[in-house]
């Protein structure tokens, strides 16, 4: 990667921060953390500043329309060209099906389009294995991720911008705290290492762990009625 600005949308995301630290390179390098104002976002910004990186923060949430997205990106990237954008946005804790689709899908798709218009060197989308095999138990999350995942793949083909779609399975984070860990579960640090290797190789899609892609193909051959309810 070159030494332009790095943007993490989802500045309080554990996986997003792990990926950022793997791809950031040596200080100083301009970093923007975008997300809803929170203690975790401020702590992440301070952690980066203490490591020698100049950091700006910006507000992002799913209600921003294309005009507001462009305005936010224009402001934070005014002095430094955008070279790397990491999109780590998503939530299973939405209050309605419509909100789940908006937060995980529609808003992310609009964000990806706004980012690609700025022609960065690399965009990394943290998608999900559930985008490829939606599950009824997390329908809004799955379908939203499916929309974002498909948008990223289309933009990669149409724009010429390098886009990496990351499809992890279960990741142990605050969002999944208290849930039973299924087979092939992983950690933010392992996701970050896989992402760094995939960026280096100019890949378009990476599964985490690598066996997850094969597992999804096998599951697609099994009638859903034969699977445990949580896997359908």
PDB file of C-alpha atoms in Angstrom:
ATOM      1  CA  UNK A   1       0.000   0.000   0.000  1.00  0.00           C
ATOM      2  CA  UNK A   2       1.059   3.605  -0.557  1.00  0.00           C
ATOM      3  CA  UNK A   3       1.052   6.279   2.132  1.00  0.00           C
ATOM      4  CA  UNK A   4      -2.237   8.111   1.542  1.00  0.00           C
ATOM      5  CA  UNK A   5      -5.106   8.236   4.022  1.00  0.00           C
ATOM      6  CA  UNK A   6      -6.612   5.114   5.577  1.00  0.00           C
ATOM      7  CA  UNK A   7     -10.316   5.148   6.427  1.00  0.00           C
ATOM      8  CA  UNK A   8     -12.015   2.686   8.751  1.00  0.00           C
ATOM      9  CA  UNK A   9     -15.798   2.941   8.648  1.00  0.00           C
ATOM     10  CA  UNK A  10     -16.895   1.185  11.789  1.00  0.00           C
ATOM     11  CA  UNK A  11     -14.277   2.782  13.982  1.00  0.00           C
ATOM     12  CA  UNK A  12     -15.431   0.906  17.083  1.00  0.00           C
ATOM     13  CA  UNK A  13     -15.342  -2.526  15.380  1.00  0.00           C
ATOM     14  CA  UNK A  14     -12.952  -5.049  16.912  1.00  0.00           C
ATOM     15  CA  UNK A  15     -12.476  -6.835  13.590  1.00  0.00           C
ATOM     16  CA  UNK A  16     -12.126  -3.543  11.733  1.00  0.00           C
ATOM     17  CA  UNK A  17      -9.415  -2.337  14.103  1.00  0.00           C
ATOM     18  CA  UNK A  18      -7.535  -5.628  13.860  1.00  0.00           C
ATOM     19  CA  UNK A  19      -7.578  -5.380  10.059  1.00  0.00           C
ATOM     20  CA  UNK A  20      -6.559  -1.731  10.193  1.00  0.00           C
ATOM     21  CA  UNK A  21      -3.538  -2.467  12.360  1.00  0.00           C
ATOM     22  CA  UNK A  22      -2.426  -5.234   9.989  1.00  0.00           C
ATOM     23  CA  UNK A  23      -2.680  -3.022   6.894  1.00  0.00           C
ATOM     24  CA  UNK A  24      -1.706   0.366   8.298  1.00  0.00           C
ATOM     25  CA  UNK A  25       2.041   0.307   7.875  1.00  0.00           C
ATOM     26  CA  UNK A  26       4.493   2.474   9.826  1.00  0.00           C
ATOM     27  CA  UNK A  27       3.623   5.829  11.390  1.00  0.00           C
ATOM     28  CA  UNK A  28       3.003   8.529  10.496  1.00  0.00           C
ATOM     29  CA  UNK A  29       0.053   7.865   8.222  1.00  0.00           C
ATOM     30  CA  UNK A  30      -3.219   9.767   8.242  1.00  0.00           C
ATOM     31  CA  UNK A  31      -6.068   7.678   9.682  1.00  0.00           C
ATOM     32  CA  UNK A  32      -9.789   8.435   9.775  1.00  0.00           C
ATOM     33  CA  UNK A  33     -12.094   6.505  12.097  1.00  0.00           C
ATOM     34  CA  UNK A  34     -15.738   6.936  11.117  1.00  0.00           C
ATOM     35  CA  UNK A  35     -18.710   5.707  13.097  1.00  0.00           C
ATOM     36  CA  UNK A  36     -21.235   6.598  15.716  1.00  0.00           C
ATOM     37  CA  UNK A  37     -19.714   8.576  18.602  1.00  0.00           C
ATOM     38  CA  UNK A  38     -18.795   6.117  21.345  1.00  0.00           C
ATOM     39  CA  UNK A  39     -16.233   5.465  24.015  1.00  0.00           C
ATOM     40  CA  UNK A  40     -14.768   2.626  21.969  1.00  0.00           C
ATOM     41  CA  UNK A  41     -14.256   4.882  18.937  1.00  0.00           C
ATOM     42  CA  UNK A  42     -12.484   7.506  21.065  1.00  0.00           C
ATOM     43  CA  UNK A  43     -10.306   4.835  22.705  1.00  0.00           C
ATOM     44  CA  UNK A  44      -9.302   3.439  19.315  1.00  0.00           C
ATOM     45  CA  UNK A  45      -8.394   6.933  18.119  1.00  0.00           C
ATOM     46  CA  UNK A  46      -6.228   7.546  21.200  1.00  0.00           C
ATOM     47  CA  UNK A  47      -4.527   4.171  20.788  1.00  0.00           C
ATOM     48  CA  UNK A  48      -3.521   5.128  17.248  1.00  0.00           C
ATOM     49  CA  UNK A  49      -2.362   8.599  18.282  1.00  0.00           C
ATOM     50  CA  UNK A  50      -0.195   7.108  21.017  1.00  0.00           C
ATOM     51  CA  UNK A  51       1.390   4.919  18.326  1.00  0.00           C
ATOM     52  CA  UNK A  52       2.286   8.038  16.323  1.00  0.00           C
ATOM     53  CA  UNK A  53      -0.531   8.204  13.773  1.00  0.00           C
ATOM     54  CA  UNK A  54      -2.413  11.449  13.073  1.00  0.00           C
ATOM     55  CA  UNK A  55      -6.089  10.557  13.519  1.00  0.00           C
ATOM     56  CA  UNK A  56      -9.339  12.277  12.641  1.00  0.00           C
ATOM     57  CA  UNK A  57     -12.802  11.030  13.523  1.00  0.00           C
ATOM     58  CA  UNK A  58     -16.045  11.446  11.600  1.00  0.00           C
ATOM     59  CA  UNK A  59     -19.669  10.563  12.216  1.00  0.00           C
ATOM     60  CA  UNK A  60     -21.194   7.768  10.158  1.00  0.00           C
ATOM     61  CA  UNK A  61     -24.454   5.908  10.558  1.00  0.00           C
ATOM     62  CA  UNK A  62     -26.890   4.086   8.317  1.00  0.00           C
ATOM     63  CA  UNK A  63     -29.199   7.087   7.930  1.00  0.00           C
ATOM     64  CA  UNK A  64     -26.733   9.073   5.799  1.00  0.00           C
ATOM     65  CA  UNK A  65     -27.862   9.515   2.203  1.00  0.00           C
ATOM     66  CA  UNK A  66     -25.516   9.763  -0.775  1.00  0.00           C
ATOM     67  CA  UNK A  67     -25.141  13.530  -0.429  1.00  0.00           C
ATOM     68  CA  UNK A  68     -24.239  13.293   3.239  1.00  0.00           C
ATOM     69  CA  UNK A  69     -21.814  10.434   2.567  1.00  0.00           C
ATOM     70  CA  UNK A  70     -20.051  12.426  -0.135  1.00  0.00           C
ATOM     71  CA  UNK A  71     -19.869  15.443   2.151  1.00  0.00           C
ATOM     72  CA  UNK A  72     -18.355  13.416   4.988  1.00  0.00           C
ATOM     73  CA  UNK A  73     -15.776  11.801   2.701  1.00  0.00           C
ATOM     74  CA  UNK A  74     -14.902  15.101   1.030  1.00  0.00           C
ATOM     75  CA  UNK A  75     -14.263  16.656   4.426  1.00  0.00           C
ATOM     76  CA  UNK A  76     -12.116  13.927   5.951  1.00  0.00           C
ATOM     77  CA  UNK A  77     -10.097  13.334   2.775  1.00  0.00           C
ATOM     78  CA  UNK A  78      -9.674  16.991   1.781  1.00  0.00           C
ATOM     79  CA  UNK A  79      -5.948  17.162   2.590  1.00  0.00           C
ATOM     80  CA  UNK A  80      -4.888  13.568   1.917  1.00  0.00           C
ATOM     81  CA  UNK A  81      -5.925  11.278  -0.952  1.00  0.00           C
ATOM     82  CA  UNK A  82      -7.811   8.168   0.136  1.00  0.00           C
ATOM     83  CA  UNK A  83      -5.692   5.069  -0.493  1.00  0.00           C
ATOM     84  CA  UNK A  84      -7.289   2.405   1.682  1.00  0.00           C
ATOM     85  CA  UNK A  85     -10.868   2.074   2.937  1.00  0.00           C
ATOM     86  CA  UNK A  86     -11.989  -0.646   5.341  1.00  0.00           C
ATOM     87  CA  UNK A  87     -15.735  -1.089   5.792  1.00  0.00           C
ATOM     88  CA  UNK A  88     -16.539  -2.888   9.055  1.00  0.00           C
ATOM     89  CA  UNK A  89     -20.213  -2.059   9.483  1.00  0.00           C
ATOM     90  CA  UNK A  90     -22.901  -4.442  10.658  1.00  0.00           C
ATOM     91  CA  UNK A  91     -25.128  -5.438  13.533  1.00  0.00           C
ATOM     92  CA  UNK A  92     -27.289  -8.366  14.562  1.00  0.00           C
ATOM     93  CA  UNK A  93     -28.878  -6.263  17.296  1.00  0.00           C
ATOM     94  CA  UNK A  94     -31.290  -4.302  15.102  1.00  0.00           C
ATOM     95  CA  UNK A  95     -34.825  -3.668  16.305  1.00  0.00           C
ATOM     96  CA  UNK A  96     -36.669  -4.591  13.099  1.00  0.00           C
ATOM     97  CA  UNK A  97     -36.231  -6.447   9.831  1.00  0.00           C
ATOM     98  CA  UNK A  98     -36.198  -3.153   7.927  1.00  0.00           C
ATOM     99  CA  UNK A  99     -33.491  -1.712  10.189  1.00  0.00           C
ATOM    100  CA  UNK A 100     -31.412  -4.853   9.765  1.00  0.00           C
ATOM    101  CA  UNK A 101     -31.533  -4.552   5.982  1.00  0.00           C
ATOM    102  CA  UNK A 102     -30.664  -0.860   6.154  1.00  0.00           C
ATOM    103  CA  UNK A 103     -27.733  -1.143   8.567  1.00  0.00           C
ATOM    104  CA  UNK A 104     -26.168  -4.265   7.052  1.00  0.00           C
ATOM    105  CA  UNK A 105     -27.114  -3.829   3.410  1.00  0.00           C
ATOM    106  CA  UNK A 106     -28.564  -0.693   1.847  1.00  0.00           C
ATOM    107  CA  UNK A 107     -26.421   1.788   3.767  1.00  0.00           C
ATOM    108  CA  UNK A 108     -23.254  -0.227   3.161  1.00  0.00           C
ATOM    109  CA  UNK A 109     -23.996  -0.473  -0.557  1.00  0.00           C
ATOM    110  CA  UNK A 110     -24.355   3.313  -0.794  1.00  0.00           C
ATOM    111  CA  UNK A 111     -21.135   3.736   1.192  1.00  0.00           C
ATOM    112  CA  UNK A 112     -19.221   1.385  -1.105  1.00  0.00           C
ATOM    113  CA  UNK A 113     -20.364   3.336  -4.158  1.00  0.00           C
ATOM    114  CA  UNK A 114     -19.280   6.615  -2.557  1.00  0.00           C
ATOM    115  CA  UNK A 115     -15.879   5.153  -1.709  1.00  0.00           C
ATOM    116  CA  UNK A 116     -15.274   3.711  -5.171  1.00  0.00           C
ATOM    117  CA  UNK A 117     -16.022   7.108  -6.739  1.00  0.00           C
ATOM    118  CA  UNK A 118     -12.878   8.343  -4.960  1.00  0.00           C
ATOM    119  CA  UNK A 119     -10.781   5.634  -6.652  1.00  0.00           C
ATOM    120  CA  UNK A 120      -8.741   4.444  -3.653  1.00  0.00           C
ATOM    121  CA  UNK A 121      -6.083   1.835  -4.185  1.00  0.00           C
ATOM    122  CA  UNK A 122      -7.926  -0.751  -2.086  1.00  0.00           C
ATOM    123  CA  UNK A 123     -11.341  -1.244  -0.497  1.00  0.00           C
ATOM    124  CA  UNK A 124     -11.852  -4.012   2.062  1.00  0.00           C
ATOM    125  CA  UNK A 125     -15.418  -5.048   2.899  1.00  0.00           C
ATOM    126  CA  UNK A 126     -15.978  -7.157   5.988  1.00  0.00           C
ATOM    127  CA  UNK A 127     -18.866  -9.296   4.793  1.00  0.00           C
ATOM    128  CA  UNK A 128     -19.945 -12.645   6.260  1.00  0.00           C
ATOM    129  CA  UNK A 129     -20.346 -16.298   5.395  1.00  0.00           C
ATOM    130  CA  UNK A 130     -24.050 -15.622   6.000  1.00  0.00           C
ATOM    131  CA  UNK A 131     -24.052 -13.454   2.870  1.00  0.00           C
ATOM    132  CA  UNK A 132     -23.548 -16.572   0.763  1.00  0.00           C
ATOM    133  CA  UNK A 133     -25.840 -18.845   2.743  1.00  0.00           C
ATOM    134  CA  UNK A 134     -28.526 -16.751   4.478  1.00  0.00           C
ATOM    135  CA  UNK A 135     -30.020 -18.219   7.647  1.00  0.00           C
ATOM    136  CA  UNK A 136     -33.576 -17.768   8.855  1.00  0.00           C
ATOM    137  CA  UNK A 137     -32.458 -17.172  12.439  1.00  0.00           C
ATOM    138  CA  UNK A 138     -30.564 -14.042  11.364  1.00  0.00           C
ATOM    139  CA  UNK A 139     -32.508 -13.240   8.209  1.00  0.00           C
ATOM    140  CA  UNK A 140     -32.160  -9.442   8.160  1.00  0.00           C
ATOM    141  CA  UNK A 141     -28.434  -9.625   8.938  1.00  0.00           C
ATOM    142  CA  UNK A 142     -27.865 -12.329   6.316  1.00  0.00           C
ATOM    143  CA  UNK A 143     -29.817 -10.613   3.545  1.00  0.00           C
ATOM    144  CA  UNK A 144     -28.280  -7.236   4.300  1.00  0.00           C
ATOM    145  CA  UNK A 145     -24.790  -8.726   4.151  1.00  0.00           C
ATOM    146  CA  UNK A 146     -25.752 -10.446   0.890  1.00  0.00           C
ATOM    147  CA  UNK A 147     -26.658  -7.080  -0.653  1.00  0.00           C
ATOM    148  CA  UNK A 148     -23.414  -5.446   0.501  1.00  0.00           C
ATOM    149  CA  UNK A 149     -21.348  -8.441  -0.623  1.00  0.00           C
ATOM    150  CA  UNK A 150     -22.924  -8.451  -4.112  1.00  0.00           C
ATOM    151  CA  UNK A 151     -22.499  -4.687  -4.436  1.00  0.00           C
ATOM    152  CA  UNK A 152     -18.788  -4.969  -3.641  1.00  0.00           C
ATOM    153  CA  UNK A 153     -18.284  -7.697  -6.256  1.00  0.00           C
ATOM    154  CA  UNK A 154     -20.103  -5.682  -8.917  1.00  0.00           C
ATOM    155  CA  UNK A 155     -18.149  -2.516  -8.142  1.00  0.00           C
ATOM    156  CA  UNK A 156     -14.870  -4.422  -8.351  1.00  0.00           C
ATOM    157  CA  UNK A 157     -15.748  -5.537 -11.887  1.00  0.00           C
ATOM    158  CA  UNK A 158     -17.127  -2.200 -13.062  1.00  0.00           C
ATOM    159  CA  UNK A 159     -14.853   0.371 -11.429  1.00  0.00           C
ATOM    160  CA  UNK A 160     -11.329  -0.990 -11.678  1.00  0.00           C
ATOM    161  CA  UNK A 161     -10.811  -0.359  -7.950  1.00  0.00           C
ATOM    162  CA  UNK A 162      -9.377  -3.325  -6.075  1.00  0.00           C
ATOM    163  CA  UNK A 163     -12.072  -4.601  -3.726  1.00  0.00           C
ATOM    164  CA  UNK A 164     -11.567  -7.444  -1.273  1.00  0.00           C
ATOM    165  CA  UNK A 165     -14.678  -9.153   0.113  1.00  0.00           C
ATOM    166  CA  UNK A 166     -13.963 -10.871   3.431  1.00  0.00           C
ATOM    167  CA  UNK A 167     -16.324 -13.690   4.439  1.00  0.00           C
ATOM    168  CA  UNK A 168     -15.645 -14.855   7.975  1.00  0.00           C
ATOM    169  CA  UNK A 169     -17.756 -17.325   9.847  1.00  0.00           C
ATOM    170  CA  UNK A 170     -18.381 -16.870  13.556  1.00  0.00           C
ATOM    171  CA  UNK A 171     -15.929 -14.352  15.055  1.00  0.00           C
ATOM    172  CA  UNK A 172     -15.528 -13.988  18.812  1.00  0.00           C
ATOM    173  CA  UNK A 173     -16.234 -10.293  19.482  1.00  0.00           C
ATOM    174  CA  UNK A 174     -18.468  -8.166  21.685  1.00  0.00           C
ATOM    175  CA  UNK A 175     -21.274  -8.647  19.138  1.00  0.00           C
ATOM    176  CA  UNK A 176     -21.164 -12.436  19.545  1.00  0.00           C
ATOM    177  CA  UNK A 177     -20.470 -12.464  23.293  1.00  0.00           C
ATOM    178  CA  UNK A 178     -22.568 -15.077  25.075  1.00  0.00           C
ATOM    179  CA  UNK A 179     -23.317 -17.085  21.938  1.00  0.00           C
ATOM    180  CA  UNK A 180     -22.191 -20.689  21.564  1.00  0.00           C
ATOM    181  CA  UNK A 181     -19.057 -20.970  19.419  1.00  0.00           C
ATOM    182  CA  UNK A 182     -19.724 -23.194  16.386  1.00  0.00           C
ATOM    183  CA  UNK A 183     -17.090 -25.187  14.481  1.00  0.00           C
ATOM    184  CA  UNK A 184     -14.660 -23.075  12.427  1.00  0.00           C
ATOM    185  CA  UNK A 185     -15.086 -20.034  14.689  1.00  0.00           C
ATOM    186  CA  UNK A 186     -12.253 -17.519  14.548  1.00  0.00           C
ATOM    187  CA  UNK A 187     -10.876 -14.329  16.116  1.00  0.00           C
ATOM    188  CA  UNK A 188     -10.393 -10.731  14.891  1.00  0.00           C
ATOM    189  CA  UNK A 189      -6.628 -11.247  14.795  1.00  0.00           C
ATOM    190  CA  UNK A 190      -6.913 -14.315  12.558  1.00  0.00           C
ATOM    191  CA  UNK A 191      -9.289 -12.460  10.262  1.00  0.00           C
ATOM    192  CA  UNK A 192      -6.791  -9.597  10.035  1.00  0.00           C
ATOM    193  CA  UNK A 193      -3.906 -11.884   9.111  1.00  0.00           C
ATOM    194  CA  UNK A 194      -5.971 -13.542   6.360  1.00  0.00           C
ATOM    195  CA  UNK A 195      -6.998 -10.127   5.032  1.00  0.00           C
ATOM    196  CA  UNK A 196      -3.414  -8.887   4.924  1.00  0.00           C
ATOM    197  CA  UNK A 197      -2.312 -11.942   2.943  1.00  0.00           C
ATOM    198  CA  UNK A 198      -5.258 -11.584   0.539  1.00  0.00           C
ATOM    199  CA  UNK A 199      -4.530  -7.881  -0.054  1.00  0.00           C
ATOM    200  CA  UNK A 200      -0.902  -8.718  -0.779  1.00  0.00           C
ATOM    201  CA  UNK A 201      -2.024 -11.272  -3.380  1.00  0.00           C
ATOM    202  CA  UNK A 202      -4.658  -8.919  -4.907  1.00  0.00           C
ATOM    203  CA  UNK A 203      -7.467 -11.380  -4.189  1.00  0.00           C
ATOM    204  CA  UNK A 204     -11.111 -10.467  -4.639  1.00  0.00           C
ATOM    205  CA  UNK A 205     -12.640 -12.780  -2.011  1.00  0.00           C
ATOM    206  CA  UNK A 206     -11.242 -14.439   1.094  1.00  0.00           C
ATOM    207  CA  UNK A 207     -12.948 -16.848   3.501  1.00  0.00           C
ATOM    208  CA  UNK A 208     -11.943 -16.967   7.154  1.00  0.00           C
ATOM    209  CA  UNK A 209     -10.914 -19.580   8.036  1.00  0.00           C
ATOM    210  CA  UNK A 210     -10.058 -20.948   4.612  1.00  0.00           C
ATOM    211  CA  UNK A 211     -12.130 -24.077   5.253  1.00  0.00           C
ATOM    212  CA  UNK A 212     -15.270 -21.957   5.644  1.00  0.00           C
ATOM    213  CA  UNK A 213     -15.723 -21.657   1.884  1.00  0.00           C
ATOM    214  CA  UNK A 214     -15.705 -25.431   1.497  1.00  0.00           C
ATOM    215  CA  UNK A 215     -18.051 -25.830   4.467  1.00  0.00           C
ATOM    216  CA  UNK A 216     -20.560 -23.450   2.873  1.00  0.00           C
ATOM    217  CA  UNK A 217     -20.455 -25.391  -0.394  1.00  0.00           C
ATOM    218  CA  UNK A 218     -21.075 -28.666   1.446  1.00  0.00           C
ATOM    219  CA  UNK A 219     -23.947 -27.183   3.465  1.00  0.00           C
ATOM    220  CA  UNK A 220     -25.559 -25.927   0.267  1.00  0.00           C
ATOM    221  CA  UNK A 221     -25.931 -29.554  -0.844  1.00  0.00           C
ATOM    222  CA  UNK A 222     -27.712 -30.609   2.346  1.00  0.00           C
ATOM    223  CA  UNK A 223     -31.510 -30.103   2.503  1.00  0.00           C
ATOM    224  CA  UNK A 224     -32.134 -27.423   5.112  1.00  0.00           C
ATOM    225  CA  UNK A 225     -34.810 -29.487   6.857  1.00  0.00           C
ATOM    226  CA  UNK A 226     -32.089 -31.985   7.830  1.00  0.00           C
ATOM    227  CA  UNK A 227     -29.979 -29.343   9.547  1.00  0.00           C
ATOM    228  CA  UNK A 228     -30.294 -28.014  13.110  1.00  0.00           C
ATOM    229  CA  UNK A 229     -32.750 -25.107  13.274  1.00  0.00           C
ATOM    230  CA  UNK A 230     -29.998 -22.541  13.929  1.00  0.00           C
ATOM    231  CA  UNK A 231     -28.222 -23.529  10.676  1.00  0.00           C
ATOM    232  CA  UNK A 232     -31.248 -23.338   8.365  1.00  0.00           C
TER     233      UNK A 232
END
